[in-house]
PDB file of C-alpha atoms in Angstrom:
ATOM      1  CA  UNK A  40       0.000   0.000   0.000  1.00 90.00           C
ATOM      2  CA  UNK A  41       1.391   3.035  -0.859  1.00 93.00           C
ATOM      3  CA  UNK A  42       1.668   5.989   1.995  1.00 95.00           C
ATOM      4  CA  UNK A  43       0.976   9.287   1.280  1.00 96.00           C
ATOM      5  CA  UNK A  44       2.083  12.176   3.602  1.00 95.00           C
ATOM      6  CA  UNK A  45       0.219  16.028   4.094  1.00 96.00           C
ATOM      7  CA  UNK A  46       1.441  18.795   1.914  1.00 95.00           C
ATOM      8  CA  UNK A  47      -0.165  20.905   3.871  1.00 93.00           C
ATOM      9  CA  UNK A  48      -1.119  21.031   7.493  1.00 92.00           C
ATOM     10  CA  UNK A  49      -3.890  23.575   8.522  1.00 87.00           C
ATOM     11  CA  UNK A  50      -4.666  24.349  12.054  1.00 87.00           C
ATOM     12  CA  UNK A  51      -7.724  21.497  11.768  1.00 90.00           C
ATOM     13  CA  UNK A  52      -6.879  20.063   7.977  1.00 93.00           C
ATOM     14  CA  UNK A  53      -4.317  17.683   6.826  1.00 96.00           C
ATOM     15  CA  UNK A  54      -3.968  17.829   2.546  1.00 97.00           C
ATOM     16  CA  UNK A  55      -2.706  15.420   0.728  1.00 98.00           C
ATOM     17  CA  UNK A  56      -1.866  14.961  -3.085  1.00 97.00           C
ATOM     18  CA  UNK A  57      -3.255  12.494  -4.698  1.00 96.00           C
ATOM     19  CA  UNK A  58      -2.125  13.109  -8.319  1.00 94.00           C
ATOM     20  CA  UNK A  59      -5.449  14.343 -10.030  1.00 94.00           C
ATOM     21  CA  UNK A  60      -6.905  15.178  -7.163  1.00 97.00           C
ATOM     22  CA  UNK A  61      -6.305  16.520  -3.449  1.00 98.00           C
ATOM     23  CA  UNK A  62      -7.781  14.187  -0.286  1.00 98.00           C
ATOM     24  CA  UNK A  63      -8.599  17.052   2.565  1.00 98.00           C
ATOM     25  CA  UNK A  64      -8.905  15.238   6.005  1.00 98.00           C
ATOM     26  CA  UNK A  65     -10.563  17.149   8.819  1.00 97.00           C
ATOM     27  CA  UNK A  66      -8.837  15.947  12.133  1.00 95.00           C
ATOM     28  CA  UNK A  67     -10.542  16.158  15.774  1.00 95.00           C
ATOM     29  CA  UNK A  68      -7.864  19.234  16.157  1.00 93.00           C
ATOM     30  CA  UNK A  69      -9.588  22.871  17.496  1.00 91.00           C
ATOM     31  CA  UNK A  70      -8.361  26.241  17.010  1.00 89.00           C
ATOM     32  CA  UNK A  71      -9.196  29.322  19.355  1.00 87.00           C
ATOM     33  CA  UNK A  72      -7.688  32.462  18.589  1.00 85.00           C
ATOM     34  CA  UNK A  73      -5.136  31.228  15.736  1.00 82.00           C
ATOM     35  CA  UNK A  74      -4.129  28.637  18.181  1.00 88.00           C
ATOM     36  CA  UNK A  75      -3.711  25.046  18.077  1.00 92.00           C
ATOM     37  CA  UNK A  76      -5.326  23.822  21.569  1.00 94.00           C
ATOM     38  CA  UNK A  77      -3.969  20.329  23.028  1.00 93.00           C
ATOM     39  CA  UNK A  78      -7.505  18.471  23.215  1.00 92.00           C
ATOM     40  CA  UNK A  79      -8.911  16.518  20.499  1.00 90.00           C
ATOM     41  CA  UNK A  80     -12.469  17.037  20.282  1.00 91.00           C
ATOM     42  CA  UNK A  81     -14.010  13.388  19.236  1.00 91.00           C
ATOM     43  CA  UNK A  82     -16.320  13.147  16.146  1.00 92.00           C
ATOM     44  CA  UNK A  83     -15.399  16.671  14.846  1.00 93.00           C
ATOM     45  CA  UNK A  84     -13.435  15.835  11.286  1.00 95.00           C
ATOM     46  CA  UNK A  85     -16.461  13.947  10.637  1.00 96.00           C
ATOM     47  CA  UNK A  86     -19.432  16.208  11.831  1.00 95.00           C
ATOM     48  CA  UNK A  87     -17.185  18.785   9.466  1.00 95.00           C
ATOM     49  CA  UNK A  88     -16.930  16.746   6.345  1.00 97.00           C
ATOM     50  CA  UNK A  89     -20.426  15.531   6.094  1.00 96.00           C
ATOM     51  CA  UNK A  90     -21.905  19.108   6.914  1.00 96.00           C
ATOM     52  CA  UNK A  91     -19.498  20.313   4.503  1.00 97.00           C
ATOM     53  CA  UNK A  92     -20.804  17.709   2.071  1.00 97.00           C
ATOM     54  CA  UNK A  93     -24.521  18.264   2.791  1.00 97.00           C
ATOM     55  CA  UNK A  94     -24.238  21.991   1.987  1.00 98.00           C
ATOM     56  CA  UNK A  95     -21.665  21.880  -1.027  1.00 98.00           C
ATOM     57  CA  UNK A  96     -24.608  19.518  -2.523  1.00 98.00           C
ATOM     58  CA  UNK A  97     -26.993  22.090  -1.533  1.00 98.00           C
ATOM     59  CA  UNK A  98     -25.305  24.975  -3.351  1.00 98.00           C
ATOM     60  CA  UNK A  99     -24.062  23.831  -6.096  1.00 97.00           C
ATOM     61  CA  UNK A 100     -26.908  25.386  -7.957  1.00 98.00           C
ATOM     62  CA  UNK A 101     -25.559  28.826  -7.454  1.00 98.00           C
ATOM     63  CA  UNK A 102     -21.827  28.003  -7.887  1.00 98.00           C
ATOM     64  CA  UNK A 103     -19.919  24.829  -8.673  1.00 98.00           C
ATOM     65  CA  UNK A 104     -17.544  23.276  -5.404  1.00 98.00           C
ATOM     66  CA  UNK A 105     -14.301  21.358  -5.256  1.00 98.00           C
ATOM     67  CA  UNK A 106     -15.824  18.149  -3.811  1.00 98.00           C
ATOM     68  CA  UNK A 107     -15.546  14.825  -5.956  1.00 98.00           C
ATOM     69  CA  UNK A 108     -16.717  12.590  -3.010  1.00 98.00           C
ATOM     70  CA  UNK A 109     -16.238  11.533   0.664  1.00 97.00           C
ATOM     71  CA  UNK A 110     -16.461   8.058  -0.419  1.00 97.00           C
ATOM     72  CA  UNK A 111     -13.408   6.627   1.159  1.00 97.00           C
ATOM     73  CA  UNK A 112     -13.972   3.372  -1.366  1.00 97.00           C
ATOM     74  CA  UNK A 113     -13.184   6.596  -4.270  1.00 98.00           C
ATOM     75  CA  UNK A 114      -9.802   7.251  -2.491  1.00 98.00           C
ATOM     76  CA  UNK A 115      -6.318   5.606  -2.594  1.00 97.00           C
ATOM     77  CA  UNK A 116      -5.944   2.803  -0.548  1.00 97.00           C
ATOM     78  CA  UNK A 117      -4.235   4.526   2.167  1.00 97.00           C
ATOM     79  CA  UNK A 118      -7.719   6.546   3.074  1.00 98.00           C
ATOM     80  CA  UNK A 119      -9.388   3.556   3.925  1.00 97.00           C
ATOM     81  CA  UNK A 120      -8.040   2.784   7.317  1.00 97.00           C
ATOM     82  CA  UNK A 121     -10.159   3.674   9.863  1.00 95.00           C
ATOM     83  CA  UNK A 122      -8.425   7.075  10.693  1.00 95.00           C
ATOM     84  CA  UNK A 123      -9.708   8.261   7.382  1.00 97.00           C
ATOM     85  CA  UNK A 124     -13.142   6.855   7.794  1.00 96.00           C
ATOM     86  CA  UNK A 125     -15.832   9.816   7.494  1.00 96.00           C
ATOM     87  CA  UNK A 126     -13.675  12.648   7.995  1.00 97.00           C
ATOM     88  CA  UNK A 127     -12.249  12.914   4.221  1.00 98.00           C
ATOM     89  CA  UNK A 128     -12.959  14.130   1.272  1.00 98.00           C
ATOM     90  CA  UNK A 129     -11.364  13.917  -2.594  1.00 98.00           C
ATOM     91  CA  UNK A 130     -11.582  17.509  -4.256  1.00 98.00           C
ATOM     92  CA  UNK A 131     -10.518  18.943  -7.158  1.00 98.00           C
ATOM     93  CA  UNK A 132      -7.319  20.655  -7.629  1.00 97.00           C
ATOM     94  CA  UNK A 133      -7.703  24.475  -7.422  1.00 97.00           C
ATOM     95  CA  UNK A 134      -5.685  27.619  -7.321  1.00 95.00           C
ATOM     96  CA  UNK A 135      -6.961  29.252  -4.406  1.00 94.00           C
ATOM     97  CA  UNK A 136      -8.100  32.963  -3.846  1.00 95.00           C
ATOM     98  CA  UNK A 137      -6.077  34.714  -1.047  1.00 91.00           C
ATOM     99  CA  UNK A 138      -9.182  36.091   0.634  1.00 92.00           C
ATOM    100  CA  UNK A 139     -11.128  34.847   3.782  1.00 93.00           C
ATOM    101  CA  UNK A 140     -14.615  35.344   2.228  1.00 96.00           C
ATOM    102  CA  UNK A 141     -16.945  36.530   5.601  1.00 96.00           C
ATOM    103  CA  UNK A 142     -20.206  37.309   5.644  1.00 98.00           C
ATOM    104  CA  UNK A 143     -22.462  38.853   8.415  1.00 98.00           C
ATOM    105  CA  UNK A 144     -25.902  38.693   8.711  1.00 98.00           C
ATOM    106  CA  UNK A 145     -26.510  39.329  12.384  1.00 98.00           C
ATOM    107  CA  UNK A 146     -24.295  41.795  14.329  1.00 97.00           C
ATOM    108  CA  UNK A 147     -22.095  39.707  17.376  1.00 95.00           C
ATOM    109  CA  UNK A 148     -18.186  39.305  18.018  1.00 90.00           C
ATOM    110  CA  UNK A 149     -15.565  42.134  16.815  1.00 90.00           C
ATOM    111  CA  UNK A 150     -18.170  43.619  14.598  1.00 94.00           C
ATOM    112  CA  UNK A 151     -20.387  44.334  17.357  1.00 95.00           C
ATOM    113  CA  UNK A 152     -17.076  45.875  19.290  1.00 93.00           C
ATOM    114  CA  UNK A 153     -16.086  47.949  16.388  1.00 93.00           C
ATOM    115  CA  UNK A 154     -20.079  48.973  15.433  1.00 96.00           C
ATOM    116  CA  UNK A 155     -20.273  50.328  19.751  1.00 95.00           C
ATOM    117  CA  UNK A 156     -17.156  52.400  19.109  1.00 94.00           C
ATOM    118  CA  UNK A 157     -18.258  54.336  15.886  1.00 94.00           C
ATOM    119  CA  UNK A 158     -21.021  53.035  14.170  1.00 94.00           C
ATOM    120  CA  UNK A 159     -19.629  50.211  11.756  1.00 92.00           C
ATOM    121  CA  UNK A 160     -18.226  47.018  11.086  1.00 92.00           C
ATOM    122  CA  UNK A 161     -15.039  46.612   9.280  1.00 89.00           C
ATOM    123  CA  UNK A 162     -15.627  50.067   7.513  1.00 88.00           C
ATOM    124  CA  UNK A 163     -18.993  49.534   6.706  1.00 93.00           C
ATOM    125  CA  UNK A 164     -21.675  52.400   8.128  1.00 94.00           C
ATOM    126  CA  UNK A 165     -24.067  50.290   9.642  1.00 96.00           C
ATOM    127  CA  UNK A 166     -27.925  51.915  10.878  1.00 96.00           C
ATOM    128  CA  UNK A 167     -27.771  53.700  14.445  1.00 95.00           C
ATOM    129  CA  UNK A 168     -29.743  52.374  17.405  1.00 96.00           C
ATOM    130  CA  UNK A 169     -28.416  48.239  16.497  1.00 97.00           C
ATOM    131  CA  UNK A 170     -28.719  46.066  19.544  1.00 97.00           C
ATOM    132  CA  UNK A 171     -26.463  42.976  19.911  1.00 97.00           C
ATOM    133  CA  UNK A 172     -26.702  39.975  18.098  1.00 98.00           C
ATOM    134  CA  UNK A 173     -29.662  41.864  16.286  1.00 98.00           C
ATOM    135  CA  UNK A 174     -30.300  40.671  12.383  1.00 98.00           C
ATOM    136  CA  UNK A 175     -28.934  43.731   9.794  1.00 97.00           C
ATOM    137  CA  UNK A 176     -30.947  44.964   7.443  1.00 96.00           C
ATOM    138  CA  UNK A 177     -28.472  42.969   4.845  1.00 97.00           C
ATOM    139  CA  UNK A 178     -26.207  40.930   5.175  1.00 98.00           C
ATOM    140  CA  UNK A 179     -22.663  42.425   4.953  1.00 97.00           C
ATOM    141  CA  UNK A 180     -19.471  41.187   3.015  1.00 97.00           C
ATOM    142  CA  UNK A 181     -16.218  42.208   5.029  1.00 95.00           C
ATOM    143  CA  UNK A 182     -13.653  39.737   3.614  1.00 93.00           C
ATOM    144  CA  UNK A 183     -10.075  39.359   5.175  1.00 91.00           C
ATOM    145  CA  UNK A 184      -6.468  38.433   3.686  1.00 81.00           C
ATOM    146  CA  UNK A 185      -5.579  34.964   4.300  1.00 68.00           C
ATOM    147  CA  UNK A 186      -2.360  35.010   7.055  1.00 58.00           C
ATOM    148  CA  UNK A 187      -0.148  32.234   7.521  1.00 52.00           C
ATOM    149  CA  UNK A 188      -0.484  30.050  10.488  1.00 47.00           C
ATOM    150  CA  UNK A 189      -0.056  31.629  13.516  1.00 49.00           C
ATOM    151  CA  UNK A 190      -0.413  35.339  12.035  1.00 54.00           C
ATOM    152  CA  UNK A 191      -3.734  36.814  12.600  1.00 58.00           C
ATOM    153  CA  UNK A 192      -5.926  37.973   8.960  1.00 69.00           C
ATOM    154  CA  UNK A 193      -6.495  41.116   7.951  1.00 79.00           C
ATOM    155  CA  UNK A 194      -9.594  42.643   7.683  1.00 84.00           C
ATOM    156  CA  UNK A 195      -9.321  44.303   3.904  1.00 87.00           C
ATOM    157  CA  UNK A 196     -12.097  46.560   1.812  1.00 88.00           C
ATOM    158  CA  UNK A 197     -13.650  45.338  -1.305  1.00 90.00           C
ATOM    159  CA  UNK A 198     -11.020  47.748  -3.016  1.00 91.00           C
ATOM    160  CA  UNK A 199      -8.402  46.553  -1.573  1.00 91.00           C
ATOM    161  CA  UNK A 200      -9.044  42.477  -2.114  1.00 90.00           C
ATOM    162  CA  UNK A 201      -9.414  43.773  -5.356  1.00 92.00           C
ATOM    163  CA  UNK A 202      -5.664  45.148  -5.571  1.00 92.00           C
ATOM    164  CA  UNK A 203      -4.039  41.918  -3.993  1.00 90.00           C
ATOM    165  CA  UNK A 204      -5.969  40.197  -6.635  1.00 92.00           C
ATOM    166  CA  UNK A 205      -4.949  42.252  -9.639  1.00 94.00           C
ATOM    167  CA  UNK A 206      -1.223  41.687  -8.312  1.00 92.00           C
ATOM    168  CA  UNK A 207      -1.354  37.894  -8.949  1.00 92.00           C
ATOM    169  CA  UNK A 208      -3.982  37.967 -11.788  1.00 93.00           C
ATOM    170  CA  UNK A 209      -3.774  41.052 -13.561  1.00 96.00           C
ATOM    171  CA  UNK A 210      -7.072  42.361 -15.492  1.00 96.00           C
ATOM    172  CA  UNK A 211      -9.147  40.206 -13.018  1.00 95.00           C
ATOM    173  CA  UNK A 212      -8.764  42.243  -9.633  1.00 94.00           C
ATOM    174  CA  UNK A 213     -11.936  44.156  -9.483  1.00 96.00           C
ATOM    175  CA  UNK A 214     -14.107  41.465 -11.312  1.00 96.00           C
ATOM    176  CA  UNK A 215     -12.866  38.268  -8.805  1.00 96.00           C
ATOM    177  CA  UNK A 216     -13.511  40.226  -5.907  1.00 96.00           C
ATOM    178  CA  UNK A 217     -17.153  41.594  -7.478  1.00 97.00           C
ATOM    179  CA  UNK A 218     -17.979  37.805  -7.683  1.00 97.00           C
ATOM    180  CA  UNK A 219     -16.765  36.115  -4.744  1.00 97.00           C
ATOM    181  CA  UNK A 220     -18.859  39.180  -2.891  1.00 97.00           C
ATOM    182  CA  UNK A 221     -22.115  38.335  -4.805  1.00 98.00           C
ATOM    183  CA  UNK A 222     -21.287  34.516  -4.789  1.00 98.00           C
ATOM    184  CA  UNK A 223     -20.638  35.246  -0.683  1.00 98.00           C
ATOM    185  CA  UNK A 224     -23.906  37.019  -0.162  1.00 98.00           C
ATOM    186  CA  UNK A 225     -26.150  33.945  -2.186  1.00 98.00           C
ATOM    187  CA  UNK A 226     -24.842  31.410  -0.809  1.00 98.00           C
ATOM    188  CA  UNK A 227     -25.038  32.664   2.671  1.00 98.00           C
ATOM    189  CA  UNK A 228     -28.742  34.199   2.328  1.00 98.00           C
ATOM    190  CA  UNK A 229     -29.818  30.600   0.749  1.00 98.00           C
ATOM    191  CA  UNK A 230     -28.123  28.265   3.284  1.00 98.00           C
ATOM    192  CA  UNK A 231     -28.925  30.726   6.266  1.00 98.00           C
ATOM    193  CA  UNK A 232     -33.001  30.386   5.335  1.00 98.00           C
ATOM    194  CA  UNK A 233     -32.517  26.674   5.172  1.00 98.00           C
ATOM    195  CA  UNK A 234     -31.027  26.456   8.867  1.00 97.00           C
ATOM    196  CA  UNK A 235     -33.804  28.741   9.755  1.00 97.00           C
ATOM    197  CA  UNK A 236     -36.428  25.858   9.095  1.00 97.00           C
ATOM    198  CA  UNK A 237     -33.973  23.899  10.700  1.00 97.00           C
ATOM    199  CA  UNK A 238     -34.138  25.842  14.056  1.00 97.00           C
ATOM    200  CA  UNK A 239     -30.442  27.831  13.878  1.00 96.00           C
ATOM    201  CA  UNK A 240     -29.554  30.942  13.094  1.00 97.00           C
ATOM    202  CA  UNK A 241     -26.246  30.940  10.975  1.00 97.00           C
ATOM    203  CA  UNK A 242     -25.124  34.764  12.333  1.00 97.00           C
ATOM    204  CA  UNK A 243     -21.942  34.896  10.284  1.00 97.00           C
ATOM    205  CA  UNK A 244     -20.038  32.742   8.260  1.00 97.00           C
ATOM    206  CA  UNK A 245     -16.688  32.070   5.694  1.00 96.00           C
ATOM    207  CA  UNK A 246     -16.251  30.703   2.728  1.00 97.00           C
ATOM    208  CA  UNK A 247     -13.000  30.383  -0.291  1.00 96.00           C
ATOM    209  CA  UNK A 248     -13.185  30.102  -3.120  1.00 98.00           C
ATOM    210  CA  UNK A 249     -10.083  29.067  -5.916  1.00 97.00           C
ATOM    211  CA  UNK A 250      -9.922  29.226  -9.850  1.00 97.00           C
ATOM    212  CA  UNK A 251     -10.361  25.614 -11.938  1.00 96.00           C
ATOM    213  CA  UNK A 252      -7.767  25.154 -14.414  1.00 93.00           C
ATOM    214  CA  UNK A 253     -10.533  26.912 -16.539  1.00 94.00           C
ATOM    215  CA  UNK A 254      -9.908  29.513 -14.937  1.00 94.00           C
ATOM    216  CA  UNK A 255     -13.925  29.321 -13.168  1.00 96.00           C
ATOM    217  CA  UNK A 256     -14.492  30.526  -9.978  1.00 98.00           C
ATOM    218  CA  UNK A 257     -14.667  27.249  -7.380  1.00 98.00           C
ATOM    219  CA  UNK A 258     -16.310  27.025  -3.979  1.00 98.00           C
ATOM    220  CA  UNK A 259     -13.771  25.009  -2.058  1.00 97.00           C
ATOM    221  CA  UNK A 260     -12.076  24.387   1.773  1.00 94.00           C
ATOM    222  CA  UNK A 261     -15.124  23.832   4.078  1.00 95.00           C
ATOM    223  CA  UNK A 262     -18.720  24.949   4.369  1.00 97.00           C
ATOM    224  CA  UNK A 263     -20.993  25.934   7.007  1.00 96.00           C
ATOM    225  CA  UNK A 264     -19.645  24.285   9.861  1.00 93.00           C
ATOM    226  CA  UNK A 265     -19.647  25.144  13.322  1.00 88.00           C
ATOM    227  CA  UNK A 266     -15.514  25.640  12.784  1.00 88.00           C
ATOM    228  CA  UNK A 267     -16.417  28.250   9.895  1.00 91.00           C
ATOM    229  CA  UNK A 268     -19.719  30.053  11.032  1.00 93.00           C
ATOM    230  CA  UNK A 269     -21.287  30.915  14.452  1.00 93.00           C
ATOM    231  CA  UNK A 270     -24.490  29.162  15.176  1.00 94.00           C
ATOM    232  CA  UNK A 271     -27.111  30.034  17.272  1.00 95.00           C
ATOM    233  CA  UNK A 272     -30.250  28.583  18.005  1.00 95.00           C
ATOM    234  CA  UNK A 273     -33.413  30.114  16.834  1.00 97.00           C
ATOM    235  CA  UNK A 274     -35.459  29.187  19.964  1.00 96.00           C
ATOM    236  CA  UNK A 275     -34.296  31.828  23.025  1.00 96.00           C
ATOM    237  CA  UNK A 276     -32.950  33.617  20.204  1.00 97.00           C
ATOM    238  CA  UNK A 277     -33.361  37.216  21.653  1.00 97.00           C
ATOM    239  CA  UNK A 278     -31.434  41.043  20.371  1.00 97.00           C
ATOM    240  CA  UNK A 279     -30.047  43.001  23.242  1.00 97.00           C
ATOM    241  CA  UNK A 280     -27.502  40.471  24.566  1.00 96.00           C
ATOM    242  CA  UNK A 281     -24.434  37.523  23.435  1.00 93.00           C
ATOM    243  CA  UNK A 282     -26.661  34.399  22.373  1.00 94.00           C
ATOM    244  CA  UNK A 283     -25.420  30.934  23.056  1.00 90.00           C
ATOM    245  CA  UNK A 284     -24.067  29.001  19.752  1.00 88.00           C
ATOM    246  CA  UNK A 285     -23.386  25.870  18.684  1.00 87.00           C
ATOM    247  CA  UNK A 286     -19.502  26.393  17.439  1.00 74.00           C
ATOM    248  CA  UNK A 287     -16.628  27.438  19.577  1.00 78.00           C
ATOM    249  CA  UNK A 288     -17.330  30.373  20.914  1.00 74.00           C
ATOM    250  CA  UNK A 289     -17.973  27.721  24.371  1.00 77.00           C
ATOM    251  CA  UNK A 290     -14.200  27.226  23.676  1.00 89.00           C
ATOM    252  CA  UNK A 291     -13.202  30.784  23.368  1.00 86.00           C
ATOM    253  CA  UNK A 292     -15.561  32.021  26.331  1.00 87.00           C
ATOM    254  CA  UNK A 293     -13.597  29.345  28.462  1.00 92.00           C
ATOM    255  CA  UNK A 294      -9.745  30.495  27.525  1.00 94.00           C
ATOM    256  CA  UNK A 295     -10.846  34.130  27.845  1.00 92.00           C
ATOM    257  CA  UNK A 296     -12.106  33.259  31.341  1.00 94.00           C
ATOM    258  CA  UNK A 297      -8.708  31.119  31.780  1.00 95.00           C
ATOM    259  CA  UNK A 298      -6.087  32.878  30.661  1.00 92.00           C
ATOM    260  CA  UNK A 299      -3.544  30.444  32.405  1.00 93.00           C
ATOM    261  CA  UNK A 300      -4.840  27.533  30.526  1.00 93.00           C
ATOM    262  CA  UNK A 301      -1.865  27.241  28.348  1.00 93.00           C
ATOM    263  CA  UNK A 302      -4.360  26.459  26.110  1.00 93.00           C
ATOM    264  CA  UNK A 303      -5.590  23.106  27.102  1.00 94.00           C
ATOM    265  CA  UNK A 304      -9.522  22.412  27.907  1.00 94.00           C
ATOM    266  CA  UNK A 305     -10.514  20.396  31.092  1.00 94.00           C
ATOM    267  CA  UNK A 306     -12.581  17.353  30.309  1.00 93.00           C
ATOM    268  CA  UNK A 307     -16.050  19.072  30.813  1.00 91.00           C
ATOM    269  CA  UNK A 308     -15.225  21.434  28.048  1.00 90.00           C
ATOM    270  CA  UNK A 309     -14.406  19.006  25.870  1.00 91.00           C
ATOM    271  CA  UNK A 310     -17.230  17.109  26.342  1.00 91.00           C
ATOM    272  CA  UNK A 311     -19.696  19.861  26.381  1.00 90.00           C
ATOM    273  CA  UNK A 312     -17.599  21.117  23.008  1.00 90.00           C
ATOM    274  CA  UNK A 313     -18.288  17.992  21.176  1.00 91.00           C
ATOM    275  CA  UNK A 314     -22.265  17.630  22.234  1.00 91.00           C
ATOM    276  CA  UNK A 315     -22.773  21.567  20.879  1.00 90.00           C
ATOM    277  CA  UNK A 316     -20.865  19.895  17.344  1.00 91.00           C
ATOM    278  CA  UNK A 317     -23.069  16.810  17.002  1.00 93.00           C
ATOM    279  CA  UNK A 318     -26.133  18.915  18.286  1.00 93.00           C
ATOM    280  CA  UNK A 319     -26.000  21.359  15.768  1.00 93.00           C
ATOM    281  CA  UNK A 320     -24.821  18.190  13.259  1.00 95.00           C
ATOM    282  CA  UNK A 321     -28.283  16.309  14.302  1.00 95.00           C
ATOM    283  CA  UNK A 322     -30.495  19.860  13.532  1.00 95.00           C
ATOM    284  CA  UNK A 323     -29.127  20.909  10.377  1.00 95.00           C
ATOM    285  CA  UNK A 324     -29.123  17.249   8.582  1.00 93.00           C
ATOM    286  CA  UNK A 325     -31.977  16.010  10.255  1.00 93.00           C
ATOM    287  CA  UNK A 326     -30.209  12.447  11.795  1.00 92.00           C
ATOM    288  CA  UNK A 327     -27.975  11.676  13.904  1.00 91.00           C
ATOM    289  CA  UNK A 328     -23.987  11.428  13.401  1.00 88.00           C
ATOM    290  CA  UNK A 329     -23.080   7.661  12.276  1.00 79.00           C
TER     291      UNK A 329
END
């Protein structure tokens, strides 16, 4: 059997190349505040594959995805030991888009810092009299570079994702960063009614995007999970005050309250951590986690 090793290791994602094709393994690894912590939460990789797979199946009316299948049986040899099981998936090879697409539909985190201090988020001139965690008018597009790991990203203008795009493919600055703002905004609005029905509130989410060797615009990485978006759910939901969620904002409450953690969780956070992933997992698919 041959072995394959990562060419990439992400704070939560090992990549490996496969020839035609990339296999993206989601590990039980968590990240707080561009930090690796030292727990593994059980189940994750796979609650963030299959989510990842229900909603790239779900969108792929508004814009084609990366993902050629999670079935490990589709993969090299080497992805069918039981590590593997669940937690992989075989994409396409794309050229990725150095922006952290982020959209916002309700107002919550840094945006609701930044919005109490002068009136917007990330630049954007936001309606006075907003309460917390209160649904905007619109949602709002305020992408970010992509940093390397362990440097924090950089919240950028439209006009400015535009000019780190034009530097790498000239002509196409202004248009890439038109689309992946429009493709942001649809893909968000449809998948965020859908939860809805579903009893969450998707607040804010992130999506990439990369180029085919076509040169098409490619919805790729991960989508809609609790790791990429912050969830809250719908019953309770009330403006006026920090809502609980389904993602890791439980995680980053804790280390905030524990500064001294060294950033390790006790065992009660972990388990708590991976009932809020499976939880949310059960809501939005409709069945439980296999």
């Amino acid at each position: 059997m041959k072995e394959y090793k990562p060419f990439k290791s992400g704070k939560v994602r090992e990549v490996y190349d496969a020839g035609d094709s990339i296999i993206m393994v989601a590990t039980d690894r968590i990240s707080a505040f561009d930090h690796i912590l030292k727990n593994q939460i059980t189940k994750k990789g796979k609650v963030l594959t299959q989510m990842s797979k229900f909603w790239f199946d779900f969108t792929k009316d508004i814009i084609p995805n990366h993902m050629i299948s999670v079935d490990n049986n589709d993969m090299p040899e080497f992805f069918r030991q039981p590590q593997f099981l669940g937690n992989s998936m075989k994409c396409k090879k794309l050229t990725m888009l150095p922006m952290e697409c982020i959209v916002r539909g309700y107002i919550t985190g840094s945006g609701w810092a930044s919005y109490q201090e002068n009136g917007t988020v990330c630049g954007i001139k936001l309606p006075e009299g907003l309460k917390e965690s209160q649904k905007l008018p619109e949602p709002i597009f305020t992408p970010s570079t992509k940093a390397e790991l362990g440097d924090h990203d950089e919240n950028v203008s439209l006009e400015q994702g535009a000019a780190v795009f034009e530097k790498e493919f000239p002509g196409h600055g202004m248009e890439y960063a038109e689309k992946l703002r429009d493709y942001t905004i649809a893909i968000y609005k449809k998948c965020a009614a859908y939860a809805l029905s579903r009893g969450i509130i998707i607040a804010d989410t992130k999506f990439e995007f990369g180029l085919d060797e076509d040169g098409n615009i490619v919805l790729g990485d991960e989508v809609l999970t609790p790791d990429s978006s912050r969830f809250w759910p719908l019953e309770g939901y009330e403006a006026g005050k920090p809502q609980p969620s389904y993602d890791k904002q439980f995680v980053r409450d804790w280390l905030k309250a524990n500064p001294d953690s060294d950033y390790k969780l006790p065992q009660d956070v972990i388990d708590k951590t991976i009932a809020k992933y499976v939880e949310a997992y059960k809501m939005i698919m409709g069945k439980d986690l296999d």
